[in-house]
PDB file of C-alpha atoms in Angstrom:
ATOM      1  CA  UNK T 736    -105.627 147.767-101.316  1.00 93.00           C
ATOM      2  CA  UNK T 737    -104.625 146.487 -97.800  1.00 95.00           C
ATOM      3  CA  UNK T 738    -107.167 148.288 -95.393  1.00 94.00           C
ATOM      4  CA  UNK T 739    -106.786 147.375 -91.618  1.00 95.00           C
ATOM      5  CA  UNK T 740    -109.697 149.458 -90.561  1.00 95.00           C
ATOM      6  CA  UNK T 741    -112.133 147.859 -93.099  1.00 93.00           C
ATOM      7  CA  UNK T 742    -115.554 146.491 -91.583  1.00 92.00           C
ATOM      8  CA  UNK T 743    -116.515 145.023 -94.928  1.00 89.00           C
ATOM      9  CA  UNK T 744    -117.451 141.436 -94.750  1.00 90.00           C
ATOM     10  CA  UNK T 745    -115.092 138.986 -96.572  1.00 91.00           C
ATOM     11  CA  UNK T 746    -116.608 137.475 -99.696  1.00 86.00           C
ATOM     12  CA  UNK T 747    -113.739 135.831-101.301  1.00 86.00           C
ATOM     13  CA  UNK T 748    -113.729 137.940-104.547  1.00 83.00           C
ATOM     14  CA  UNK T 749    -113.715 141.658-103.644  1.00 84.00           C
ATOM     15  CA  UNK T 750    -112.951 141.478 -99.996  1.00 90.00           C
ATOM     16  CA  UNK T 751    -110.306 139.028 -98.749  1.00 94.00           C
ATOM     17  CA  UNK T 752    -109.386 139.545 -95.153  1.00 94.00           C
ATOM     18  CA  UNK T 753    -108.327 143.115 -94.907  1.00 94.00           C
ATOM     19  CA  UNK T 754    -107.593 143.399 -98.738  1.00 95.00           C
ATOM     20  CA  UNK T 755    -110.263 145.349-100.623  1.00 91.00           C
ATOM     21  CA  UNK T 756    -110.457 145.499-104.386  1.00 88.00           C
ATOM     22  CA  UNK T 757    -110.251 148.904-105.787  1.00 90.00           C
ATOM     23  CA  UNK T 758    -113.629 149.820-107.172  1.00 91.00           C
ATOM     24  CA  UNK T 759    -113.734 148.861-111.109  1.00 93.00           C
ATOM     25  CA  UNK T 760    -115.670 150.287-113.666  1.00 96.00           C
ATOM     26  CA  UNK T 761    -118.332 147.451-113.476  1.00 97.00           C
ATOM     27  CA  UNK T 762    -118.601 144.071-111.740  1.00 96.00           C
ATOM     28  CA  UNK T 763    -119.353 140.708-113.441  1.00 98.00           C
ATOM     29  CA  UNK T 764    -121.282 137.725-112.555  1.00 98.00           C
ATOM     30  CA  UNK T 765    -118.229 135.551-113.686  1.00 98.00           C
ATOM     31  CA  UNK T 766    -116.401 136.977-110.831  1.00 95.00           C
ATOM     32  CA  UNK T 767    -118.619 135.549-108.398  1.00 96.00           C
ATOM     33  CA  UNK T 768    -120.277 132.372-109.960  1.00 97.00           C
ATOM     34  CA  UNK T 769    -117.919 129.340-110.338  1.00 97.00           C
ATOM     35  CA  UNK T 770    -116.798 128.295-113.804  1.00 98.00           C
ATOM     36  CA  UNK T 771    -118.612 125.022-113.459  1.00 98.00           C
ATOM     37  CA  UNK T 772    -121.937 126.769-112.946  1.00 98.00           C
ATOM     38  CA  UNK T 773    -121.959 128.349-116.470  1.00 98.00           C
ATOM     39  CA  UNK T 774    -124.998 126.926-118.313  1.00 98.00           C
ATOM     40  CA  UNK T 775    -125.232 124.190-115.622  1.00 98.00           C
ATOM     41  CA  UNK T 776    -128.856 123.207-114.819  1.00 98.00           C
ATOM     42  CA  UNK T 777    -127.655 121.484-111.492  1.00 98.00           C
ATOM     43  CA  UNK T 778    -125.932 124.615-110.134  1.00 98.00           C
ATOM     44  CA  UNK T 779    -128.748 127.416-110.000  1.00 98.00           C
ATOM     45  CA  UNK T 780    -126.971 130.694-109.209  1.00 98.00           C
ATOM     46  CA  UNK T 781    -129.761 133.021-108.225  1.00 98.00           C
ATOM     47  CA  UNK T 782    -128.601 133.584-104.618  1.00 97.00           C
ATOM     48  CA  UNK T 783    -124.909 134.333-105.795  1.00 97.00           C
ATOM     49  CA  UNK T 784    -126.220 136.675-108.410  1.00 98.00           C
ATOM     50  CA  UNK T 785    -128.516 138.628-106.212  1.00 97.00           C
ATOM     51  CA  UNK T 786    -125.774 139.115-103.629  1.00 95.00           C
ATOM     52  CA  UNK T 787    -123.157 140.131-106.186  1.00 96.00           C
ATOM     53  CA  UNK T 788    -125.619 142.522-107.927  1.00 98.00           C
ATOM     54  CA  UNK T 789    -126.431 144.135-104.631  1.00 96.00           C
ATOM     55  CA  UNK T 790    -122.735 144.460-103.899  1.00 93.00           C
ATOM     56  CA  UNK T 791    -122.152 146.316-107.221  1.00 96.00           C
ATOM     57  CA  UNK T 792    -125.174 148.520-106.640  1.00 98.00           C
ATOM     58  CA  UNK T 793    -123.884 149.420-103.200  1.00 95.00           C
ATOM     59  CA  UNK T 794    -120.587 150.543-104.997  1.00 94.00           C
ATOM     60  CA  UNK T 795    -122.677 152.506-107.588  1.00 97.00           C
ATOM     61  CA  UNK T 796    -121.428 150.297-110.445  1.00 98.00           C
ATOM     62  CA  UNK T 797    -123.148 148.467-113.251  1.00 98.00           C
ATOM     63  CA  UNK T 798    -123.543 144.691-112.642  1.00 98.00           C
ATOM     64  CA  UNK T 799    -122.998 142.425-115.696  1.00 98.00           C
ATOM     65  CA  UNK T 800    -124.325 138.967-116.246  1.00 98.00           C
ATOM     66  CA  UNK T 801    -121.577 137.772-118.758  1.00 98.00           C
ATOM     67  CA  UNK T 802    -122.684 133.979-119.077  1.00 98.00           C
ATOM     68  CA  UNK T 803    -125.560 131.933-119.269  1.00 98.00           C
ATOM     69  CA  UNK T 804    -126.768 130.829-115.708  1.00 99.00           C
ATOM     70  CA  UNK T 805    -129.647 128.760-114.473  1.00 99.00           C
ATOM     71  CA  UNK T 806    -131.760 130.114-111.886  1.00 98.00           C
ATOM     72  CA  UNK T 807    -134.771 129.030-109.525  1.00 98.00           C
ATOM     73  CA  UNK T 808    -137.591 131.085-108.345  1.00 98.00           C
ATOM     74  CA  UNK T 809    -138.032 130.207-104.730  1.00 96.00           C
ATOM     75  CA  UNK T 810    -140.739 131.660-102.537  1.00 93.00           C
ATOM     76  CA  UNK T 811    -139.080 134.317-100.537  1.00 92.00           C
ATOM     77  CA  UNK T 812    -140.596 135.743 -97.380  1.00 88.00           C
ATOM     78  CA  UNK T 813    -140.131 139.090 -95.546  1.00 83.00           C
ATOM     79  CA  UNK T 814    -137.154 138.104 -93.749  1.00 79.00           C
ATOM     80  CA  UNK T 815    -135.113 136.640 -96.600  1.00 84.00           C
ATOM     81  CA  UNK T 816    -135.914 139.137 -99.515  1.00 88.00           C
ATOM     82  CA  UNK T 817    -134.029 142.239-100.243  1.00 88.00           C
ATOM     83  CA  UNK T 818    -135.540 144.894-100.250  1.00 86.00           C
ATOM     84  CA  UNK T 819    -137.651 143.469 -97.578  1.00 87.00           C
ATOM     85  CA  UNK T 820    -141.160 142.559 -98.535  1.00 85.00           C
ATOM     86  CA  UNK T 821    -144.527 144.052 -96.803  1.00 74.00           C
ATOM     87  CA  UNK T 822    -145.744 142.678 -93.707  1.00 70.00           C
ATOM     88  CA  UNK T 823    -146.224 138.750 -93.786  1.00 71.00           C
ATOM     89  CA  UNK T 824    -145.477 138.914 -97.621  1.00 82.00           C
ATOM     90  CA  UNK T 825    -144.004 136.535 -99.782  1.00 88.00           C
ATOM     91  CA  UNK T 826    -143.015 136.583-103.546  1.00 92.00           C
ATOM     92  CA  UNK T 827    -141.546 134.075-105.887  1.00 95.00           C
ATOM     93  CA  UNK T 828    -138.773 135.248-108.002  1.00 97.00           C
ATOM     94  CA  UNK T 829    -135.124 134.557-109.143  1.00 98.00           C
ATOM     95  CA  UNK T 830    -133.374 137.951-109.663  1.00 98.00           C
ATOM     96  CA  UNK T 831    -134.930 141.122-108.179  1.00 97.00           C
ATOM     97  CA  UNK T 832    -134.092 144.346-109.760  1.00 98.00           C
ATOM     98  CA  UNK T 833    -132.731 147.000-107.316  1.00 98.00           C
ATOM     99  CA  UNK T 834    -133.180 150.662-106.908  1.00 97.00           C
ATOM    100  CA  UNK T 835    -130.833 152.971-108.300  1.00 98.00           C
ATOM    101  CA  UNK T 836    -128.897 150.271-110.178  1.00 98.00           C
ATOM    102  CA  UNK T 837    -127.809 149.325-113.705  1.00 98.00           C
ATOM    103  CA  UNK T 838    -128.114 145.643-114.675  1.00 99.00           C
ATOM    104  CA  UNK T 839    -126.496 144.616-118.002  1.00 99.00           C
ATOM    105  CA  UNK T 840    -126.504 141.315-119.841  1.00 99.00           C
ATOM    106  CA  UNK T 841    -123.544 140.624-122.315  1.00 98.00           C
ATOM    107  CA  UNK T 842    -125.492 140.767-125.589  1.00 97.00           C
ATOM    108  CA  UNK T 843    -125.947 137.309-126.974  1.00 96.00           C
ATOM    109  CA  UNK T 844    -124.294 135.570-124.230  1.00 98.00           C
ATOM    110  CA  UNK T 845    -125.559 136.578-120.815  1.00 98.00           C
ATOM    111  CA  UNK T 846    -128.855 134.839-120.107  1.00 98.00           C
ATOM    112  CA  UNK T 847    -130.949 133.620-117.152  1.00 99.00           C
ATOM    113  CA  UNK T 848    -132.618 130.293-117.671  1.00 98.00           C
ATOM    114  CA  UNK T 849    -135.357 128.942-115.240  1.00 98.00           C
ATOM    115  CA  UNK T 850    -134.608 125.538-113.889  1.00 98.00           C
ATOM    116  CA  UNK T 851    -137.351 123.224-114.806  1.00 98.00           C
ATOM    117  CA  UNK T 852    -139.956 123.041-111.950  1.00 97.00           C
ATOM    118  CA  UNK T 853    -143.575 122.231-110.892  1.00 97.00           C
ATOM    119  CA  UNK T 854    -144.404 125.608-109.587  1.00 95.00           C
ATOM    120  CA  UNK T 855    -147.506 127.415-110.282  1.00 93.00           C
ATOM    121  CA  UNK T 856    -145.619 130.866-109.782  1.00 93.00           C
ATOM    122  CA  UNK T 857    -142.206 132.052-110.832  1.00 96.00           C
ATOM    123  CA  UNK T 858    -140.704 135.206-111.985  1.00 98.00           C
ATOM    124  CA  UNK T 859    -137.099 135.266-113.612  1.00 98.00           C
ATOM    125  CA  UNK T 860    -136.619 139.047-113.408  1.00 98.00           C
ATOM    126  CA  UNK T 861    -138.754 140.615-110.876  1.00 98.00           C
ATOM    127  CA  UNK T 862    -139.452 144.454-110.520  1.00 97.00           C
ATOM    128  CA  UNK T 863    -141.043 145.048-107.142  1.00 94.00           C
ATOM    129  CA  UNK T 864    -140.846 148.009-104.568  1.00 92.00           C
ATOM    130  CA  UNK T 865    -137.923 149.469-106.716  1.00 95.00           C
ATOM    131  CA  UNK T 866    -137.304 152.746-108.444  1.00 97.00           C
ATOM    132  CA  UNK T 867    -134.605 154.289-110.841  1.00 98.00           C
ATOM    133  CA  UNK T 868    -133.321 151.342-112.594  1.00 98.00           C
ATOM    134  CA  UNK T 869    -131.598 150.559-116.083  1.00 98.00           C
ATOM    135  CA  UNK T 870    -131.518 147.068-117.407  1.00 99.00           C
ATOM    136  CA  UNK T 871    -129.896 146.508-120.826  1.00 99.00           C
ATOM    137  CA  UNK T 872    -130.098 143.409-123.201  1.00 98.00           C
ATOM    138  CA  UNK T 873    -132.047 141.059-120.544  1.00 99.00           C
ATOM    139  CA  UNK T 874    -132.546 137.489-122.051  1.00 98.00           C
ATOM    140  CA  UNK T 875    -134.816 135.263-119.800  1.00 98.00           C
ATOM    141  CA  UNK T 876    -135.662 131.663-120.734  1.00 98.00           C
ATOM    142  CA  UNK T 877    -138.480 129.869-119.174  1.00 98.00           C
ATOM    143  CA  UNK T 878    -139.019 126.039-118.802  1.00 98.00           C
ATOM    144  CA  UNK T 879    -142.156 125.709-121.009  1.00 97.00           C
ATOM    145  CA  UNK T 880    -140.660 122.749-122.765  1.00 95.00           C
ATOM    146  CA  UNK T 881    -139.554 121.057-119.812  1.00 97.00           C
ATOM    147  CA  UNK T 882    -142.210 122.195-117.042  1.00 97.00           C
ATOM    148  CA  UNK T 883    -142.797 119.400-114.584  1.00 97.00           C
ATOM    149  CA  UNK T 884    -146.564 119.700-114.197  1.00 96.00           C
ATOM    150  CA  UNK T 885    -149.509 120.562-116.257  1.00 94.00           C
ATOM    151  CA  UNK T 886    -151.113 123.201-113.922  1.00 91.00           C
ATOM    152  CA  UNK T 887    -150.256 126.912-113.209  1.00 88.00           C
ATOM    153  CA  UNK T 888    -149.978 129.826-115.383  1.00 91.00           C
ATOM    154  CA  UNK T 889    -148.387 132.508-113.200  1.00 94.00           C
ATOM    155  CA  UNK T 890    -144.938 132.341-114.677  1.00 97.00           C
ATOM    156  CA  UNK T 891    -143.407 135.732-115.770  1.00 98.00           C
ATOM    157  CA  UNK T 892    -140.066 136.140-117.535  1.00 98.00           C
ATOM    158  CA  UNK T 893    -140.350 139.820-116.498  1.00 98.00           C
ATOM    159  CA  UNK T 894    -142.813 140.680-113.727  1.00 98.00           C
ATOM    160  CA  UNK T 895    -143.217 144.254-113.409  1.00 97.00           C
ATOM    161  CA  UNK T 896    -145.095 145.051-110.253  1.00 94.00           C
ATOM    162  CA  UNK T 897    -145.176 148.334-108.003  1.00 91.00           C
ATOM    163  CA  UNK T 898    -142.148 149.970-109.320  1.00 95.00           C
ATOM    164  CA  UNK T 899    -141.396 153.279-110.965  1.00 97.00           C
ATOM    165  CA  UNK T 900    -138.799 155.220-113.173  1.00 98.00           C
ATOM    166  CA  UNK T 901    -137.267 152.566-115.167  1.00 98.00           C
ATOM    167  CA  UNK T 902    -135.963 151.819-118.627  1.00 99.00           C
ATOM    168  CA  UNK T 903    -135.401 148.379-120.286  1.00 99.00           C
ATOM    169  CA  UNK T 904    -133.677 147.969-123.570  1.00 98.00           C
ATOM    170  CA  UNK T 905    -133.766 144.997-125.918  1.00 98.00           C
ATOM    171  CA  UNK T 906    -135.235 142.524-123.397  1.00 99.00           C
ATOM    172  CA  UNK T 907    -135.995 138.916-124.920  1.00 99.00           C
ATOM    173  CA  UNK T 908    -138.483 136.518-123.244  1.00 98.00           C
ATOM    174  CA  UNK T 909    -138.587 133.039-124.321  1.00 98.00           C
ATOM    175  CA  UNK T 910    -140.261 129.820-123.528  1.00 98.00           C
ATOM    176  CA  UNK T 911    -142.505 131.151-120.473  1.00 98.00           C
ATOM    177  CA  UNK T 912    -145.030 128.763-119.006  1.00 98.00           C
ATOM    178  CA  UNK T 913    -147.223 131.901-118.514  1.00 97.00           C
ATOM    179  CA  UNK T 914    -146.353 135.216-119.753  1.00 98.00           C
ATOM    180  CA  UNK T 915    -143.422 137.006-121.409  1.00 98.00           C
ATOM    181  CA  UNK T 916    -144.199 140.389-119.631  1.00 98.00           C
ATOM    182  CA  UNK T 917    -146.757 140.945-117.019  1.00 98.00           C
ATOM    183  CA  UNK T 918    -147.470 144.389-115.654  1.00 97.00           C
ATOM    184  CA  UNK T 919    -149.722 144.746-112.624  1.00 92.00           C
ATOM    185  CA  UNK T 920    -149.989 144.165-108.828  1.00 84.00           C
ATOM    186  CA  UNK T 921    -148.233 141.213-107.127  1.00 81.00           C
ATOM    187  CA  UNK T 922    -151.258 139.727-105.349  1.00 73.00           C
ATOM    188  CA  UNK T 923    -151.096 139.642-101.515  1.00 70.00           C
ATOM    189  CA  UNK T 924    -148.015 141.658-101.150  1.00 76.00           C
ATOM    190  CA  UNK T 925    -148.356 145.391 -99.881  1.00 72.00           C
ATOM    191  CA  UNK T 926    -145.675 147.702-101.209  1.00 70.00           C
ATOM    192  CA  UNK T 927    -143.646 149.478 -98.707  1.00 74.00           C
ATOM    193  CA  UNK T 928    -140.738 151.179-100.493  1.00 79.00           C
ATOM    194  CA  UNK T 929    -142.208 153.066-103.243  1.00 86.00           C
ATOM    195  CA  UNK T 930    -145.446 155.229-103.370  1.00 87.00           C
ATOM    196  CA  UNK T 931    -147.118 153.333-106.317  1.00 87.00           C
ATOM    197  CA  UNK T 932    -149.141 150.191-106.402  1.00 83.00           C
ATOM    198  CA  UNK T 933    -148.407 149.551-110.057  1.00 89.00           C
ATOM    199  CA  UNK T 934    -145.501 149.935-112.503  1.00 95.00           C
ATOM    200  CA  UNK T 935    -145.287 153.529-113.443  1.00 96.00           C
ATOM    201  CA  UNK T 936    -143.077 155.573-115.797  1.00 98.00           C
ATOM    202  CA  UNK T 937    -141.358 152.696-117.509  1.00 98.00           C
ATOM    203  CA  UNK T 938    -140.062 152.762-121.235  1.00 98.00           C
ATOM    204  CA  UNK T 939    -139.316 149.079-122.757  1.00 99.00           C
ATOM    205  CA  UNK T 940    -137.506 149.387-126.043  1.00 98.00           C
ATOM    206  CA  UNK T 941    -137.492 146.676-128.683  1.00 98.00           C
ATOM    207  CA  UNK T 942    -138.813 143.746-126.683  1.00 98.00           C
ATOM    208  CA  UNK T 943    -138.883 140.309-128.394  1.00 98.00           C
ATOM    209  CA  UNK T 944    -141.312 137.623-126.872  1.00 98.00           C
ATOM    210  CA  UNK T 945    -141.118 134.136-128.097  1.00 98.00           C
ATOM    211  CA  UNK T 946    -143.231 130.966-127.399  1.00 98.00           C
ATOM    212  CA  UNK T 947    -145.178 132.152-124.411  1.00 98.00           C
ATOM    213  CA  UNK T 948    -148.124 129.910-122.812  1.00 97.00           C
ATOM    214  CA  UNK T 949    -150.670 132.307-121.553  1.00 97.00           C
ATOM    215  CA  UNK T 950    -149.890 135.856-123.016  1.00 98.00           C
ATOM    216  CA  UNK T 951    -147.222 137.566-124.688  1.00 98.00           C
ATOM    217  CA  UNK T 952    -147.782 140.829-122.637  1.00 98.00           C
ATOM    218  CA  UNK T 953    -150.295 141.009-119.725  1.00 98.00           C
ATOM    219  CA  UNK T 954    -151.531 144.537-119.274  1.00 97.00           C
ATOM    220  CA  UNK T 955    -153.094 144.284-115.800  1.00 94.00           C
ATOM    221  CA  UNK T 956    -152.101 147.633-114.243  1.00 92.00           C
ATOM    222  CA  UNK T 957    -149.752 150.368-115.127  1.00 94.00           C
ATOM    223  CA  UNK T 958    -149.453 154.124-115.572  1.00 96.00           C
ATOM    224  CA  UNK T 959    -146.988 156.038-118.264  1.00 98.00           C
ATOM    225  CA  UNK T 960    -145.827 152.835-119.815  1.00 98.00           C
ATOM    226  CA  UNK T 961    -144.177 152.809-123.243  1.00 98.00           C
ATOM    227  CA  UNK T 962    -143.476 149.606-125.457  1.00 98.00           C
ATOM    228  CA  UNK T 963    -141.690 150.539-128.790  1.00 98.00           C
ATOM    229  CA  UNK T 964    -141.067 147.993-131.428  1.00 98.00           C
ATOM    230  CA  UNK T 965    -142.410 144.907-129.735  1.00 98.00           C
ATOM    231  CA  UNK T 966    -142.292 141.634-131.464  1.00 98.00           C
ATOM    232  CA  UNK T 967    -144.555 138.625-130.287  1.00 98.00           C
ATOM    233  CA  UNK T 968    -144.286 135.284-131.806  1.00 98.00           C
ATOM    234  CA  UNK T 969    -146.177 132.204-130.783  1.00 98.00           C
ATOM    235  CA  UNK T 970    -148.838 131.952-127.930  1.00 98.00           C
ATOM    236  CA  UNK T 971    -150.255 128.526-127.595  1.00 97.00           C
ATOM    237  CA  UNK T 972    -150.862 126.918-124.230  1.00 94.00           C
ATOM    238  CA  UNK T 973    -153.537 128.326-121.836  1.00 96.00           C
ATOM    239  CA  UNK T 974    -156.236 131.167-121.930  1.00 96.00           C
ATOM    240  CA  UNK T 975    -156.571 133.794-122.906  1.00 96.00           C
ATOM    241  CA  UNK T 976    -153.785 132.737-125.339  1.00 98.00           C
ATOM    242  CA  UNK T 977    -153.270 136.594-126.487  1.00 98.00           C
ATOM    243  CA  UNK T 978    -150.362 138.295-127.944  1.00 98.00           C
ATOM    244  CA  UNK T 979    -151.301 141.281-125.664  1.00 98.00           C
ATOM    245  CA  UNK T 980    -153.911 140.796-122.880  1.00 98.00           C
ATOM    246  CA  UNK T 981    -155.600 144.030-121.616  1.00 97.00           C
ATOM    247  CA  UNK T 982    -157.076 143.118-118.340  1.00 93.00           C
ATOM    248  CA  UNK T 983    -156.958 145.586-115.326  1.00 89.00           C
ATOM    249  CA  UNK T 984    -157.482 143.824-112.100  1.00 81.00           C
ATOM    250  CA  UNK T 985    -157.687 144.368-108.462  1.00 71.00           C
ATOM    251  CA  UNK T 986    -155.911 143.022-105.342  1.00 61.00           C
ATOM    252  CA  UNK T 987    -158.681 141.712-103.211  1.00 60.00           C
ATOM    253  CA  UNK T 988    -156.283 141.566-100.142  1.00 56.00           C
ATOM    254  CA  UNK T 989    -155.716 145.293 -99.959  1.00 60.00           C
ATOM    255  CA  UNK T 990    -158.569 146.542-102.021  1.00 63.00           C
ATOM    256  CA  UNK T 991    -156.206 148.484-104.651  1.00 66.00           C
ATOM    257  CA  UNK T 992    -158.057 148.861-107.848  1.00 70.00           C
ATOM    258  CA  UNK T 993    -155.807 148.519-110.743  1.00 77.00           C
ATOM    259  CA  UNK T 994    -156.017 150.722-113.824  1.00 87.00           C
ATOM    260  CA  UNK T 995    -154.255 151.285-117.190  1.00 93.00           C
ATOM    261  CA  UNK T 996    -153.369 155.041-117.805  1.00 95.00           C
ATOM    262  CA  UNK T 997    -151.234 156.517-120.678  1.00 97.00           C
ATOM    263  CA  UNK T 998    -150.184 153.088-121.966  1.00 97.00           C
ATOM    264  CA  UNK T 999    -148.348 153.329-125.598  1.00 98.00           C
ATOM    265  CA  UNK T1000    -147.688 150.276-127.745  1.00 97.00           C
ATOM    266  CA  UNK T1001    -145.903 151.770-130.538  1.00 97.00           C
ATOM    267  CA  UNK T1002    -144.917 149.613-133.765  1.00 98.00           C
ATOM    268  CA  UNK T1003    -146.033 146.208-132.439  1.00 98.00           C
ATOM    269  CA  UNK T1004    -146.010 142.908-134.673  1.00 98.00           C
ATOM    270  CA  UNK T1005    -147.870 139.827-133.287  1.00 98.00           C
ATOM    271  CA  UNK T1006    -147.713 136.407-134.825  1.00 98.00           C
ATOM    272  CA  UNK T1007    -148.986 132.886-134.300  1.00 98.00           C
ATOM    273  CA  UNK T1008    -151.223 133.937-131.098  1.00 97.00           C
ATOM    274  CA  UNK T1009    -153.670 131.016-131.085  1.00 97.00           C
ATOM    275  CA  UNK T1010    -156.709 132.973-129.655  1.00 97.00           C
ATOM    276  CA  UNK T1011    -156.289 136.667-129.956  1.00 97.00           C
ATOM    277  CA  UNK T1012    -153.683 139.129-131.235  1.00 98.00           C
ATOM    278  CA  UNK T1013    -155.216 141.643-128.790  1.00 98.00           C
ATOM    279  CA  UNK T1014    -157.567 140.667-126.097  1.00 97.00           C
ATOM    280  CA  UNK T1015    -159.602 143.225-124.150  1.00 94.00           C
ATOM    281  CA  UNK T1016    -161.394 142.466-120.720  1.00 88.00           C
ATOM    282  CA  UNK T1017    -162.841 145.727-119.580  1.00 80.00           C
TER     283      UNK T1017
END
């Protein structure tokens, strides 16, 4: 539609000059990412995907990742993260889930793959200072087989930090240099947008976690969390090396004590965890 009065910024896809695309039922990553970026390690797409996902969310529509794309997990500071982080905060992540959003991965096709790196910290999908979100069929793949250093363990395919009111269906976490899922505080970051200091009121259905390095799931803080029908297969690199690690911790920078309250793990299968099926550090 030609809209002379528009103030929307041209993006070459949904806004071209004064022409504005009518709002579709959903927006697709392939509309924004160049064709040559599909499954291309040399063309990480985290910035384009974050911007397109934000655009779809602003339009109150789902955002669909419909191809495999490589992503990097750069350190993002207060001024270049969306939503903004706390004072002087920084966080390493590829894609940050947004409040009031629906993020969908095309089943069997849509994937996020971490570019091999030498970082000690990374998150592929990051849940921080957000609320009211739906994530369907997410498939996140780490760089365990190609990691460029022998150090570091803080790699999360799914990093759930202060956030609330979320549902994640059929997630797959593969080849993490650290954990498949980490639930707890994000150290040195002070939450500013939501009134919780740990993940709260989250349901995760049918997670599949393969070939993690440190833990399949690290439970370091959370309230009203439910995991249904979890499969964890192969954990084998760095301590604790557990299928599930129960380890509430604190953030010394802000003095927030973590706790685990009303955590339900229903129908869980753990195989090939080198040290522990379930480890408890209480």
